[in-house]
PDB file of C-alpha atoms in Angstrom:
ATOM      1  CA  UNK A   1      44.898 -16.067  27.875  1.00  0.00           C
ATOM      2  CA  UNK A   2      45.619 -16.514  23.614  1.00  0.00           C
ATOM      3  CA  UNK A   3      43.483 -19.935  24.299  1.00  0.00           C
ATOM      4  CA  UNK A   4      40.063 -18.260  24.870  1.00  0.00           C
ATOM      5  CA  UNK A   5      40.100 -15.432  22.138  1.00  0.00           C
ATOM      6  CA  UNK A   6      40.558 -18.378  19.570  1.00  0.00           C
ATOM      7  CA  UNK A   7      37.875 -20.857  21.208  1.00  0.00           C
ATOM      8  CA  UNK A   8      34.953 -18.517  21.486  1.00  0.00           C
ATOM      9  CA  UNK A   9      36.138 -18.000  17.479  1.00  0.00           C
ATOM     10  CA  UNK A  10      35.685 -20.988  16.898  1.00  0.00           C
ATOM     11  CA  UNK A  11      33.104 -21.965  18.530  1.00  0.00           C
ATOM     12  CA  UNK A  12      30.704 -18.346  16.591  1.00  0.00           C
ATOM     13  CA  UNK A  13      31.492 -20.334  13.737  1.00  0.00           C
ATOM     14  CA  UNK A  14      30.700 -23.488  14.220  1.00  0.00           C
ATOM     15  CA  UNK A  15      27.704 -21.898  15.304  1.00  0.00           C
ATOM     16  CA  UNK A  16      27.143 -20.114  12.462  1.00  0.00           C
ATOM     17  CA  UNK A  17      27.983 -22.772  10.003  1.00  0.00           C
ATOM     18  CA  UNK A  18      25.248 -24.924  11.895  1.00  0.00           C
ATOM     19  CA  UNK A  19      22.373 -22.205  11.195  1.00  0.00           C
ATOM     20  CA  UNK A  20      23.341 -22.686   7.328  1.00  0.00           C
ATOM     21  CA  UNK A  21      23.387 -25.749   7.658  1.00  0.00           C
ATOM     22  CA  UNK A  22      19.840 -26.378   9.434  1.00  0.00           C
ATOM     23  CA  UNK A  23      18.150 -23.502   6.554  1.00  0.00           C
ATOM     24  CA  UNK A  24      18.717 -25.456   3.691  1.00  0.00           C
ATOM     25  CA  UNK A  25      18.129 -28.333   5.796  1.00  0.00           C
ATOM     26  CA  UNK A  26      14.795 -27.130   6.201  1.00  0.00           C
ATOM     27  CA  UNK A  27      11.974 -27.811   4.947  1.00  0.00           C
ATOM     28  CA  UNK A  28      10.301 -24.463   4.553  1.00  0.00           C
ATOM     29  CA  UNK A  29      13.807 -23.068   2.318  1.00  0.00           C
ATOM     30  CA  UNK A  30      12.775 -22.534  -1.046  1.00  0.00           C
ATOM     31  CA  UNK A  31      15.501 -23.341  -3.346  1.00  0.00           C
ATOM     32  CA  UNK A  32      14.677 -19.463  -5.874  1.00  0.00           C
ATOM     33  CA  UNK A  33      13.556 -20.276  -8.912  1.00  0.00           C
ATOM     34  CA  UNK A  34      13.025 -17.983 -13.200  1.00  0.00           C
ATOM     35  CA  UNK A  35      10.999 -15.297 -13.518  1.00  0.00           C
ATOM     36  CA  UNK A  36       8.644 -18.140 -15.160  1.00  0.00           C
ATOM     37  CA  UNK A  37       8.057 -20.383 -12.589  1.00  0.00           C
ATOM     38  CA  UNK A  38       4.749 -19.889 -10.287  1.00  0.00           C
ATOM     39  CA  UNK A  39       3.273 -22.250  -7.760  1.00  0.00           C
ATOM     40  CA  UNK A  40       0.878 -23.312  -9.861  1.00  0.00           C
ATOM     41  CA  UNK A  41       2.140 -22.491 -13.400  1.00  0.00           C
ATOM     42  CA  UNK A  42       4.076 -24.280 -15.400  1.00  0.00           C
ATOM     43  CA  UNK A  43       6.752 -22.393 -17.867  1.00  0.00           C
ATOM     44  CA  UNK A  44       4.801 -23.791 -20.964  1.00  0.00           C
ATOM     45  CA  UNK A  45       1.435 -22.700 -19.966  1.00  0.00           C
ATOM     46  CA  UNK A  46       0.101 -20.336 -22.576  1.00  0.00           C
ATOM     47  CA  UNK A  47      -1.049 -18.095 -20.182  1.00  0.00           C
ATOM     48  CA  UNK A  48       2.639 -17.139 -20.634  1.00  0.00           C
ATOM     49  CA  UNK A  49       1.390 -15.529 -24.612  1.00  0.00           C
ATOM     50  CA  UNK A  50      -1.864 -13.702 -22.795  1.00  0.00           C
ATOM     51  CA  UNK A  51      -1.800 -10.228 -23.035  1.00  0.00           C
ATOM     52  CA  UNK A  52      -3.943  -7.228 -21.591  1.00  0.00           C
ATOM     53  CA  UNK A  53      -6.408  -6.796 -23.498  1.00  0.00           C
ATOM     54  CA  UNK A  54      -7.001 -10.779 -23.809  1.00  0.00           C
ATOM     55  CA  UNK A  55      -7.312  -9.910 -19.894  1.00  0.00           C
ATOM     56  CA  UNK A  56      -9.369  -7.576 -19.602  1.00  0.00           C
ATOM     57  CA  UNK A  57     -11.794  -9.191 -22.163  1.00  0.00           C
ATOM     58  CA  UNK A  58     -12.509 -12.035 -19.935  1.00  0.00           C
ATOM     59  CA  UNK A  59     -12.774 -10.391 -17.324  1.00  0.00           C
ATOM     60  CA  UNK A  60     -16.610  -8.551 -19.279  1.00  0.00           C
ATOM     61  CA  UNK A  61     -16.841 -11.423 -20.202  1.00  0.00           C
ATOM     62  CA  UNK A  62     -17.684 -12.819 -16.620  1.00  0.00           C
ATOM     63  CA  UNK A  63     -19.220 -10.070 -15.535  1.00  0.00           C
ATOM     64  CA  UNK A  64     -16.338  -7.891 -13.121  1.00  0.00           C
ATOM     65  CA  UNK A  65     -15.548  -5.143 -14.924  1.00  0.00           C
ATOM     66  CA  UNK A  66     -17.499  -3.484 -16.500  1.00  0.00           C
ATOM     67  CA  UNK A  67     -16.299  -2.241 -20.202  1.00  0.00           C
ATOM     68  CA  UNK A  68     -12.821  -1.856 -22.561  1.00  0.00           C
ATOM     69  CA  UNK A  69     -12.871   1.098 -21.057  1.00  0.00           C
ATOM     70  CA  UNK A  70      -9.297   2.104 -19.866  1.00  0.00           C
ATOM     71  CA  UNK A  71      -6.931   4.312 -17.858  1.00  0.00           C
ATOM     72  CA  UNK A  72      -3.599   3.715 -18.597  1.00  0.00           C
ATOM     73  CA  UNK A  73      -1.034   4.147 -14.997  1.00  0.00           C
ATOM     74  CA  UNK A  74       2.450   4.933 -14.853  1.00  0.00           C
ATOM     75  CA  UNK A  75       5.164   3.800 -16.828  1.00  0.00           C
ATOM     76  CA  UNK A  76       7.882   1.877 -15.074  1.00  0.00           C
ATOM     77  CA  UNK A  77       5.895  -0.793 -13.093  1.00  0.00           C
ATOM     78  CA  UNK A  78       4.618  -3.152 -15.879  1.00  0.00           C
ATOM     79  CA  UNK A  79       4.808  -3.346 -19.534  1.00  0.00           C
ATOM     80  CA  UNK A  80       1.537  -2.349 -19.775  1.00  0.00           C
ATOM     81  CA  UNK A  81      -0.678  -0.918 -16.406  1.00  0.00           C
ATOM     82  CA  UNK A  82      -4.157  -0.169 -16.593  1.00  0.00           C
ATOM     83  CA  UNK A  83      -6.776   0.930 -14.374  1.00  0.00           C
ATOM     84  CA  UNK A  84     -10.769  -0.270 -15.265  1.00  0.00           C
ATOM     85  CA  UNK A  85     -13.516   0.819 -13.078  1.00  0.00           C
ATOM     86  CA  UNK A  86     -10.991   1.025  -9.847  1.00  0.00           C
ATOM     87  CA  UNK A  87      -9.451  -2.062 -10.489  1.00  0.00           C
ATOM     88  CA  UNK A  88      -5.477  -1.827 -11.708  1.00  0.00           C
ATOM     89  CA  UNK A  89      -4.304  -4.877 -13.982  1.00  0.00           C
ATOM     90  CA  UNK A  90      -0.678  -5.311 -14.655  1.00  0.00           C
ATOM     91  CA  UNK A  91       1.513  -7.351 -17.446  1.00  0.00           C
ATOM     92  CA  UNK A  92       4.679  -7.994 -17.521  1.00  0.00           C
ATOM     93  CA  UNK A  93       6.710  -9.098 -20.513  1.00  0.00           C
ATOM     94  CA  UNK A  94       8.219 -11.567 -18.750  1.00  0.00           C
ATOM     95  CA  UNK A  95      10.476 -13.217 -21.175  1.00  0.00           C
ATOM     96  CA  UNK A  96      11.494  -9.663 -22.463  1.00  0.00           C
ATOM     97  CA  UNK A  97      12.376  -8.781 -18.799  1.00  0.00           C
ATOM     98  CA  UNK A  98      15.849  -7.585 -18.549  1.00  0.00           C
ATOM     99  CA  UNK A  99      17.537  -7.869 -15.166  1.00  0.00           C
ATOM    100  CA  UNK A 100      17.907  -3.942 -13.474  1.00  0.00           C
ATOM    101  CA  UNK A 101      15.266  -2.695 -14.972  1.00  0.00           C
ATOM    102  CA  UNK A 102      12.624  -1.537 -13.091  1.00  0.00           C
ATOM    103  CA  UNK A 103       9.924  -3.305 -14.201  1.00  0.00           C
ATOM    104  CA  UNK A 104      12.554  -6.520 -13.422  1.00  0.00           C
ATOM    105  CA  UNK A 105      12.766  -5.315 -10.154  1.00  0.00           C
ATOM    106  CA  UNK A 106       8.423  -4.432 -10.258  1.00  0.00           C
ATOM    107  CA  UNK A 107       7.434  -8.493 -10.795  1.00  0.00           C
ATOM    108  CA  UNK A 108      10.634 -10.070  -8.879  1.00  0.00           C
ATOM    109  CA  UNK A 109       9.022  -8.111  -5.873  1.00  0.00           C
ATOM    110  CA  UNK A 110       4.929  -8.649  -6.578  1.00  0.00           C
ATOM    111  CA  UNK A 111       6.021 -12.083  -6.894  1.00  0.00           C
ATOM    112  CA  UNK A 112       7.978 -13.492  -3.746  1.00  0.00           C
ATOM    113  CA  UNK A 113       6.211 -10.209  -1.486  1.00  0.00           C
ATOM    114  CA  UNK A 114       3.007  -9.228  -3.030  1.00  0.00           C
ATOM    115  CA  UNK A 115       4.148  -6.174  -2.407  1.00  0.00           C
ATOM    116  CA  UNK A 116       5.772  -3.769  -5.194  1.00  0.00           C
ATOM    117  CA  UNK A 117       7.724  -0.347  -3.994  1.00  0.00           C
ATOM    118  CA  UNK A 118       7.315   2.159  -6.438  1.00  0.00           C
ATOM    119  CA  UNK A 119      10.175   3.314  -7.328  1.00  0.00           C
ATOM    120  CA  UNK A 120      11.956   3.041  -4.676  1.00  0.00           C
ATOM    121  CA  UNK A 121      10.522   5.699  -2.633  1.00  0.00           C
ATOM    122  CA  UNK A 122       8.722   3.443   0.546  1.00  0.00           C
ATOM    123  CA  UNK A 123       5.630   3.993  -0.941  1.00  0.00           C
ATOM    124  CA  UNK A 124       4.181  -0.238  -0.508  1.00  0.00           C
ATOM    125  CA  UNK A 125       1.303  -1.199  -3.216  1.00  0.00           C
ATOM    126  CA  UNK A 126      -0.083  -4.517  -2.748  1.00  0.00           C
ATOM    127  CA  UNK A 127      -0.262  -6.446  -5.367  1.00  0.00           C
ATOM    128  CA  UNK A 128      -1.865  -9.997  -6.153  1.00  0.00           C
ATOM    129  CA  UNK A 129       0.521 -11.658  -9.036  1.00  0.00           C
ATOM    130  CA  UNK A 130      -0.430 -14.628 -11.138  1.00  0.00           C
ATOM    131  CA  UNK A 131       1.566 -15.458 -13.958  1.00  0.00           C
ATOM    132  CA  UNK A 132       2.711 -12.140 -16.171  1.00  0.00           C
ATOM    133  CA  UNK A 133      -0.814 -10.282 -14.585  1.00  0.00           C
ATOM    134  CA  UNK A 134      -0.721  -7.921 -11.344  1.00  0.00           C
ATOM    135  CA  UNK A 135      -4.431  -6.987 -10.086  1.00  0.00           C
ATOM    136  CA  UNK A 136      -4.672  -4.486  -7.018  1.00  0.00           C
ATOM    137  CA  UNK A 137      -8.320  -3.719  -6.918  1.00  0.00           C
ATOM    138  CA  UNK A 138      -9.334  -0.074  -4.455  1.00  0.00           C
ATOM    139  CA  UNK A 139     -11.160   0.549  -1.626  1.00  0.00           C
ATOM    140  CA  UNK A 140     -13.952   2.073  -4.337  1.00  0.00           C
ATOM    141  CA  UNK A 141     -14.107  -0.794  -5.993  1.00  0.00           C
ATOM    142  CA  UNK A 142     -17.929  -1.322  -6.982  1.00  0.00           C
ATOM    143  CA  UNK A 143     -17.567  -5.211  -7.527  1.00  0.00           C
ATOM    144  CA  UNK A 144     -17.045  -7.960  -5.569  1.00  0.00           C
ATOM    145  CA  UNK A 145     -13.434  -8.960  -4.560  1.00  0.00           C
ATOM    146  CA  UNK A 146     -13.671 -11.987  -3.793  1.00  0.00           C
ATOM    147  CA  UNK A 147     -15.550 -12.585  -7.159  1.00  0.00           C
ATOM    148  CA  UNK A 148     -12.392 -10.721  -8.701  1.00  0.00           C
ATOM    149  CA  UNK A 149      -9.960 -12.904  -7.798  1.00  0.00           C
ATOM    150  CA  UNK A 150     -11.863 -16.144  -8.054  1.00  0.00           C
ATOM    151  CA  UNK A 151     -12.023 -15.166 -11.716  1.00  0.00           C
ATOM    152  CA  UNK A 152      -8.497 -14.008 -12.409  1.00  0.00           C
ATOM    153  CA  UNK A 153      -7.190 -17.010 -10.651  1.00  0.00           C
ATOM    154  CA  UNK A 154      -8.716 -19.398 -13.347  1.00  0.00           C
ATOM    155  CA  UNK A 155      -7.730 -17.367 -16.130  1.00  0.00           C
ATOM    156  CA  UNK A 156      -4.061 -17.615 -14.954  1.00  0.00           C
ATOM    157  CA  UNK A 157      -4.586 -21.959 -14.126  1.00  0.00           C
ATOM    158  CA  UNK A 158      -3.908 -24.274 -16.431  1.00  0.00           C
ATOM    159  CA  UNK A 159      -5.833 -25.455 -18.682  1.00  0.00           C
TER     160      UNK A 159
END
């Protein structure tokens, strides 16, 4: 009678090990990467050295936001967070983010999941991240959202 529980446990261990091996060998499995690695952006891309001031000037020159006037957004989500024309822009000083901080967690969530759980409150904010920048557009943004995202990605693309 003791033989069957041992066989059952052995089958469970083999099944679990097989599933782990299957996931590790799956073509969908993605190795964890550094914060400075994103699809289409290398670690030596000059975008990592730019700030929200640089981004805002570019967006104004492209006509997707109208002025350099902005409102400051809450601290703790990003190194710098601003609201321009009903569009939120975030910038993380990725090279100096400390693990365990709210900014680090927000950036990591934004890159991996496309959302930020604001201060672990359950309030999920969808954010588009490329390089050290993130963008969230409000429903009352008067411009063309597709054009905004196109210009945003073009700015962050490797030159």
